[in-house]
Amino acid sequence: VAVNKMDTTKWSEDRFNEIIKETSTFIKKVGYNPKAVAFVPISGWHGDNMLEESP
C-alpha cells in the first residue's frame, strides 16, 4: 500500500503508523492478512520513494 502525501506531514512516523493501523483494519475485514501487506510512505508530488528510495 502506497501511503501518499507523507511530505505534508513532514514524514511523521506517528501519522504513518496511524494510517497503517486504520488501513489494516479494513484490509482484515475484506479477507486479507494485514501482516502480509507492505506499506510504503511516498510523496507523489516530489516523487519520493516512487521509483527510487529517498535519501
PDB file of N, CA and C in Angstrom:
ATOM      1  N   VAL A   1       0.853  -1.158   0.000  1.00  0.00           N
ATOM      2  CA  VAL A   1       0.000   0.000   0.000  1.00  0.00           C
ATOM      3  C   VAL A   1       0.901   1.224   0.000  1.00  0.00           C
ATOM      4  N   ALA A   2       0.738   2.090  -0.971  1.00  0.00           N
ATOM      5  CA  ALA A   2       1.487   3.341  -1.024  1.00  0.00           C
ATOM      6  C   ALA A   2       0.725   4.390  -0.224  1.00  0.00           C
ATOM      7  N   VAL A   3       1.361   4.924   0.789  1.00  0.00           N
ATOM      8  CA  VAL A   3       0.754   5.967   1.616  1.00  0.00           C
ATOM      9  C   VAL A   3       1.268   7.298   1.087  1.00  0.00           C
ATOM     10  N   ASN A   4       0.433   7.971   0.307  1.00  0.00           N
ATOM     11  CA  ASN A   4       0.822   9.192  -0.396  1.00  0.00           C
ATOM     12  C   ASN A   4       0.711  10.421   0.506  1.00  0.00           C
ATOM     13  N   LYS A   5       1.318  11.499   0.051  1.00  0.00           N
ATOM     14  CA  LYS A   5       1.286  12.822   0.688  1.00  0.00           C
ATOM     15  C   LYS A   5       1.976  12.846   2.047  1.00  0.00           C
ATOM     16  N   MET A   6       2.927  11.961   2.246  1.00  0.00           N
ATOM     17  CA  MET A   6       3.648  11.952   3.515  1.00  0.00           C
ATOM     18  C   MET A   6       4.487  13.216   3.692  1.00  0.00           C
ATOM     19  N   ASP A   7       4.812  13.890   2.598  1.00  0.00           N
ATOM     20  CA  ASP A   7       5.550  15.149   2.702  1.00  0.00           C
ATOM     21  C   ASP A   7       4.738  16.209   3.441  1.00  0.00           C
ATOM     22  N   THR A   8       3.399  16.136   3.349  1.00  0.00           N
ATOM     23  CA  THR A   8       2.554  17.134   4.015  1.00  0.00           C
ATOM     24  C   THR A   8       2.530  16.946   5.528  1.00  0.00           C
ATOM     25  N   THR A   9       2.981  15.790   6.002  1.00  0.00           N
ATOM     26  CA  THR A   9       3.069  15.540   7.445  1.00  0.00           C
ATOM     27  C   THR A   9       4.513  15.606   7.913  1.00  0.00           C
ATOM     28  N   LYS A  10       5.387  16.129   7.039  1.00  0.00           N
ATOM     29  CA  LYS A  10       6.829  16.187   7.320  1.00  0.00           C
ATOM     30  C   LYS A  10       7.373  14.801   7.647  1.00  0.00           C
ATOM     31  N   TRP A  11       6.834  13.811   6.941  1.00  0.00           N
ATOM     32  CA  TRP A  11       7.251  12.415   7.051  1.00  0.00           C
ATOM     33  C   TRP A  11       7.093  11.894   8.483  1.00  0.00           C
ATOM     34  N   SER A  12       5.998  12.287   9.122  1.00  0.00           N
ATOM     35  CA  SER A  12       5.723  11.884  10.502  1.00  0.00           C
ATOM     36  C   SER A  12       5.532  10.369  10.613  1.00  0.00           C
ATOM     37  N   GLU A  13       6.403   9.736  11.386  1.00  0.00           N
ATOM     38  CA  GLU A  13       6.285   8.293  11.592  1.00  0.00           C
ATOM     39  C   GLU A  13       5.021   7.959  12.380  1.00  0.00           C
ATOM     40  N   ASP A  14       4.648   8.838  13.312  1.00  0.00           N
ATOM     41  CA  ASP A  14       3.418   8.617  14.083  1.00  0.00           C
ATOM     42  C   ASP A  14       2.197   8.598  13.169  1.00  0.00           C
ATOM     43  N   ARG A  15       2.128   9.551  12.234  1.00  0.00           N
ATOM     44  CA  ARG A  15       0.990   9.601  11.308  1.00  0.00           C
ATOM     45  C   ARG A  15       1.002   8.388  10.389  1.00  0.00           C
ATOM     46  N   PHE A  16       2.172   8.000   9.916  1.00  0.00           N
ATOM     47  CA  PHE A  16       2.306   6.830   9.054  1.00  0.00           C
ATOM     48  C   PHE A  16       1.793   5.585   9.774  1.00  0.00           C
ATOM     49  N   ASN A  17       2.183   5.406  11.031  1.00  0.00           N
ATOM     50  CA  ASN A  17       1.731   4.247  11.808  1.00  0.00           C
ATOM     51  C   ASN A  17       0.230   4.295  12.074  1.00  0.00           C
ATOM     52  N   GLU A  18      -0.317   5.488  12.254  1.00  0.00           N
ATOM     53  CA  GLU A  18      -1.761   5.644  12.437  1.00  0.00           C
ATOM     54  C   GLU A  18      -2.512   5.201  11.178  1.00  0.00           C
ATOM     55  N   ILE A  19      -2.001   5.585  10.019  1.00  0.00           N
ATOM     56  CA  ILE A  19      -2.616   5.191   8.745  1.00  0.00           C
ATOM     57  C   ILE A  19      -2.525   3.679   8.561  1.00  0.00           C
ATOM     58  N   ILE A  20      -1.386   3.095   8.902  1.00  0.00           N
ATOM     59  CA  ILE A  20      -1.229   1.639   8.813  1.00  0.00           C
ATOM     60  C   ILE A  20      -2.275   0.950   9.681  1.00  0.00           C
ATOM     61  N   LYS A  21      -2.444   1.424  10.904  1.00  0.00           N
ATOM     62  CA  LYS A  21      -3.404   0.817  11.829  1.00  0.00           C
ATOM     63  C   LYS A  21      -4.828   0.897  11.275  1.00  0.00           C
ATOM     64  N   GLU A  22      -5.226   2.078  10.806  1.00  0.00           N
ATOM     65  CA  GLU A  22      -6.577   2.261  10.268  1.00  0.00           C
ATOM     66  C   GLU A  22      -6.802   1.419   9.016  1.00  0.00           C
ATOM     67  N   THR A  23      -5.827   1.402   8.137  1.00  0.00           N
ATOM     68  CA  THR A  23      -5.956   0.668   6.880  1.00  0.00           C
ATOM     69  C   THR A  23      -5.916  -0.838   7.111  1.00  0.00           C
ATOM     70  N   SER A  24      -5.126  -1.278   8.067  1.00  0.00           N
ATOM     71  CA  SER A  24      -5.028  -2.709   8.372  1.00  0.00           C
ATOM     72  C   SER A  24      -6.364  -3.275   8.829  1.00  0.00           C
ATOM     73  N   THR A  25      -7.132  -2.481   9.564  1.00  0.00           N
ATOM     74  CA  THR A  25      -8.464  -2.912   9.998  1.00  0.00           C
ATOM     75  C   THR A  25      -9.339  -3.206   8.786  1.00  0.00           C
ATOM     76  N   PHE A  26      -9.319  -2.312   7.811  1.00  0.00           N
ATOM     77  CA  PHE A  26     -10.102  -2.507   6.587  1.00  0.00           C
ATOM     78  C   PHE A  26      -9.591  -3.709   5.799  1.00  0.00           C
ATOM     79  N   ILE A  27      -8.277  -3.822   5.675  1.00  0.00           N
ATOM     80  CA  ILE A  27      -7.677  -4.932   4.925  1.00  0.00           C
ATOM     81  C   ILE A  27      -8.112  -6.271   5.520  1.00  0.00           C
ATOM     82  N   LYS A  28      -8.138  -6.349   6.848  1.00  0.00           N
ATOM     83  CA  LYS A  28      -8.554  -7.579   7.523  1.00  0.00           C
ATOM     84  C   LYS A  28     -10.030  -7.871   7.262  1.00  0.00           C
ATOM     85  N   LYS A  29     -10.877  -6.833   7.269  1.00  0.00           N
ATOM     86  CA  LYS A  29     -12.316  -7.011   7.037  1.00  0.00           C
ATOM     87  C   LYS A  29     -12.615  -7.582   5.657  1.00  0.00           C
ATOM     88  N   VAL A  30     -11.801  -7.242   4.669  1.00  0.00           N
ATOM     89  CA  VAL A  30     -12.046  -7.735   3.317  1.00  0.00           C
ATOM     90  C   VAL A  30     -11.335  -9.060   3.038  1.00  0.00           C
ATOM     91  N   GLY A  31     -10.711  -9.648   4.087  1.00  0.00           N
ATOM     92  CA  GLY A  31     -10.202 -11.004   3.961  1.00  0.00           C
ATOM     93  C   GLY A  31      -8.722 -11.175   3.726  1.00  0.00           C
ATOM     94  N   TYR A  32      -7.951 -10.103   3.854  1.00  0.00           N
ATOM     95  CA  TYR A  32      -6.504 -10.216   3.671  1.00  0.00           C
ATOM     96  C   TYR A  32      -5.801 -10.185   5.018  1.00  0.00           C
ATOM     97  N   ASN A  33      -4.583 -10.704   5.038  1.00  0.00           N
ATOM     98  CA  ASN A  33      -3.760 -10.666   6.240  1.00  0.00           C
ATOM     99  C   ASN A  33      -2.945  -9.372   6.221  1.00  0.00           C
ATOM    100  N   PRO A  34      -3.237  -8.421   7.115  1.00  0.00           N
ATOM    101  CA  PRO A  34      -2.511  -7.145   7.108  1.00  0.00           C
ATOM    102  C   PRO A  34      -1.001  -7.293   7.283  1.00  0.00           C
ATOM    103  N   LYS A  35      -0.562  -8.357   7.961  1.00  0.00           N
ATOM    104  CA  LYS A  35       0.876  -8.551   8.164  1.00  0.00           C
ATOM    105  C   LYS A  35       1.584  -8.943   6.867  1.00  0.00           C
ATOM    106  N   ALA A  36       0.819  -9.381   5.871  1.00  0.00           N
ATOM    107  CA  ALA A  36       1.397  -9.765   4.589  1.00  0.00           C
ATOM    108  C   ALA A  36       1.364  -8.616   3.578  1.00  0.00           C
ATOM    109  N   VAL A  37       0.870  -7.462   4.013  1.00  0.00           N
ATOM    110  CA  VAL A  37       0.743  -6.307   3.126  1.00  0.00           C
ATOM    111  C   VAL A  37       1.835  -5.295   3.468  1.00  0.00           C
ATOM    112  N   ALA A  38       2.578  -4.873   2.460  1.00  0.00           N
ATOM    113  CA  ALA A  38       3.636  -3.879   2.666  1.00  0.00           C
ATOM    114  C   ALA A  38       3.059  -2.474   2.571  1.00  0.00           C
ATOM    115  N   PHE A  39       3.510  -1.592   3.439  1.00  0.00           N
ATOM    116  CA  PHE A  39       3.132  -0.184   3.419  1.00  0.00           C
ATOM    117  C   PHE A  39       4.383   0.630   3.128  1.00  0.00           C
ATOM    118  N   VAL A  40       4.273   1.564   2.183  1.00  0.00           N
ATOM    119  CA  VAL A  40       5.419   2.374   1.788  1.00  0.00           C
ATOM    120  C   VAL A  40       5.018   3.843   1.819  1.00  0.00           C
ATOM    121  N   PRO A  41       5.744   4.678   2.585  1.00  0.00           N
ATOM    122  CA  PRO A  41       5.446   6.107   2.584  1.00  0.00           C
ATOM    123  C   PRO A  41       5.988   6.742   1.304  1.00  0.00           C
ATOM    124  N   ILE A  42       5.150   7.531   0.625  1.00  0.00           N
ATOM    125  CA  ILE A  42       5.603   8.179  -0.611  1.00  0.00           C
ATOM    126  C   ILE A  42       5.125   9.625  -0.663  1.00  0.00           C
ATOM    127  N   SER A  43       5.706  10.362  -1.590  1.00  0.00           N
ATOM    128  CA  SER A  43       5.225  11.688  -1.949  1.00  0.00           C
ATOM    129  C   SER A  43       5.155  11.730  -3.460  1.00  0.00           C
ATOM    130  N   GLY A  44       3.942  11.677  -3.994  1.00  0.00           N
ATOM    131  CA  GLY A  44       3.768  11.742  -5.437  1.00  0.00           C
ATOM    132  C   GLY A  44       4.193  13.088  -5.999  1.00  0.00           C
ATOM    133  N   TRP A  45       4.024  14.130  -5.201  1.00  0.00           N
ATOM    134  CA  TRP A  45       4.366  15.487  -5.645  1.00  0.00           C
ATOM    135  C   TRP A  45       5.863  15.610  -5.878  1.00  0.00           C
ATOM    136  N   HIS A  46       6.649  15.044  -4.958  1.00  0.00           N
ATOM    137  CA  HIS A  46       8.104  15.127  -5.064  1.00  0.00           C
ATOM    138  C   HIS A  46       8.722  13.878  -5.692  1.00  0.00           C
ATOM    139  N   GLY A  47       7.939  12.814  -5.823  1.00  0.00           N
ATOM    140  CA  GLY A  47       8.448  11.569  -6.386  1.00  0.00           C
ATOM    141  C   GLY A  47       9.228  10.725  -5.390  1.00  0.00           C
ATOM    142  N   ASP A  48       9.188  11.099  -4.116  1.00  0.00           N
ATOM    143  CA  ASP A  48       9.947  10.374  -3.093  1.00  0.00           C
ATOM    144  C   ASP A  48       9.426   8.958  -2.916  1.00  0.00           C
ATOM    145  N   ASN A  49      10.344   7.996  -2.956  1.00  0.00           N
ATOM    146  CA  ASN A  49      10.069   6.567  -2.759  1.00  0.00           C
ATOM    147  C   ASN A  49       9.189   5.953  -3.849  1.00  0.00           C
ATOM    148  N   MET A  50       9.060   6.606  -4.985  1.00  0.00           N
ATOM    149  CA  MET A  50       8.222   6.057  -6.054  1.00  0.00           C
ATOM    150  C   MET A  50       9.021   5.138  -6.970  1.00  0.00           C
ATOM    151  N   LEU A  51      10.119   5.615  -7.482  1.00  0.00           N
ATOM    152  CA  LEU A  51      10.954   4.794  -8.359  1.00  0.00           C
ATOM    153  C   LEU A  51      12.267   4.422  -7.689  1.00  0.00           C
ATOM    154  N   GLU A  52      12.738   5.310  -6.835  1.00  0.00           N
ATOM    155  CA  GLU A  52      13.986   5.072  -6.120  1.00  0.00           C
ATOM    156  C   GLU A  52      13.791   5.436  -4.654  1.00  0.00           C
ATOM    157  N   GLU A  53      14.544   4.773  -3.795  1.00  0.00           N
ATOM    158  CA  GLU A  53      14.471   5.057  -2.365  1.00  0.00           C
ATOM    159  C   GLU A  53      14.914   6.490  -2.087  1.00  0.00           C
ATOM    160  N   SER A  54      14.193   7.171  -1.233  1.00  0.00           N
ATOM    161  CA  SER A  54      14.559   8.540  -0.864  1.00  0.00           C
ATOM    162  C   SER A  54      15.749   8.528   0.086  1.00  0.00           C
ATOM    163  N   PRO A  55      16.542   9.595   0.028  1.00  0.00           N
ATOM    164  CA  PRO A  55      17.718   9.666   0.925  1.00  0.00           C
ATOM    165  C   PRO A  55      17.318   9.824   2.379  1.00  0.00           C
TER     166      PRO A  55
END
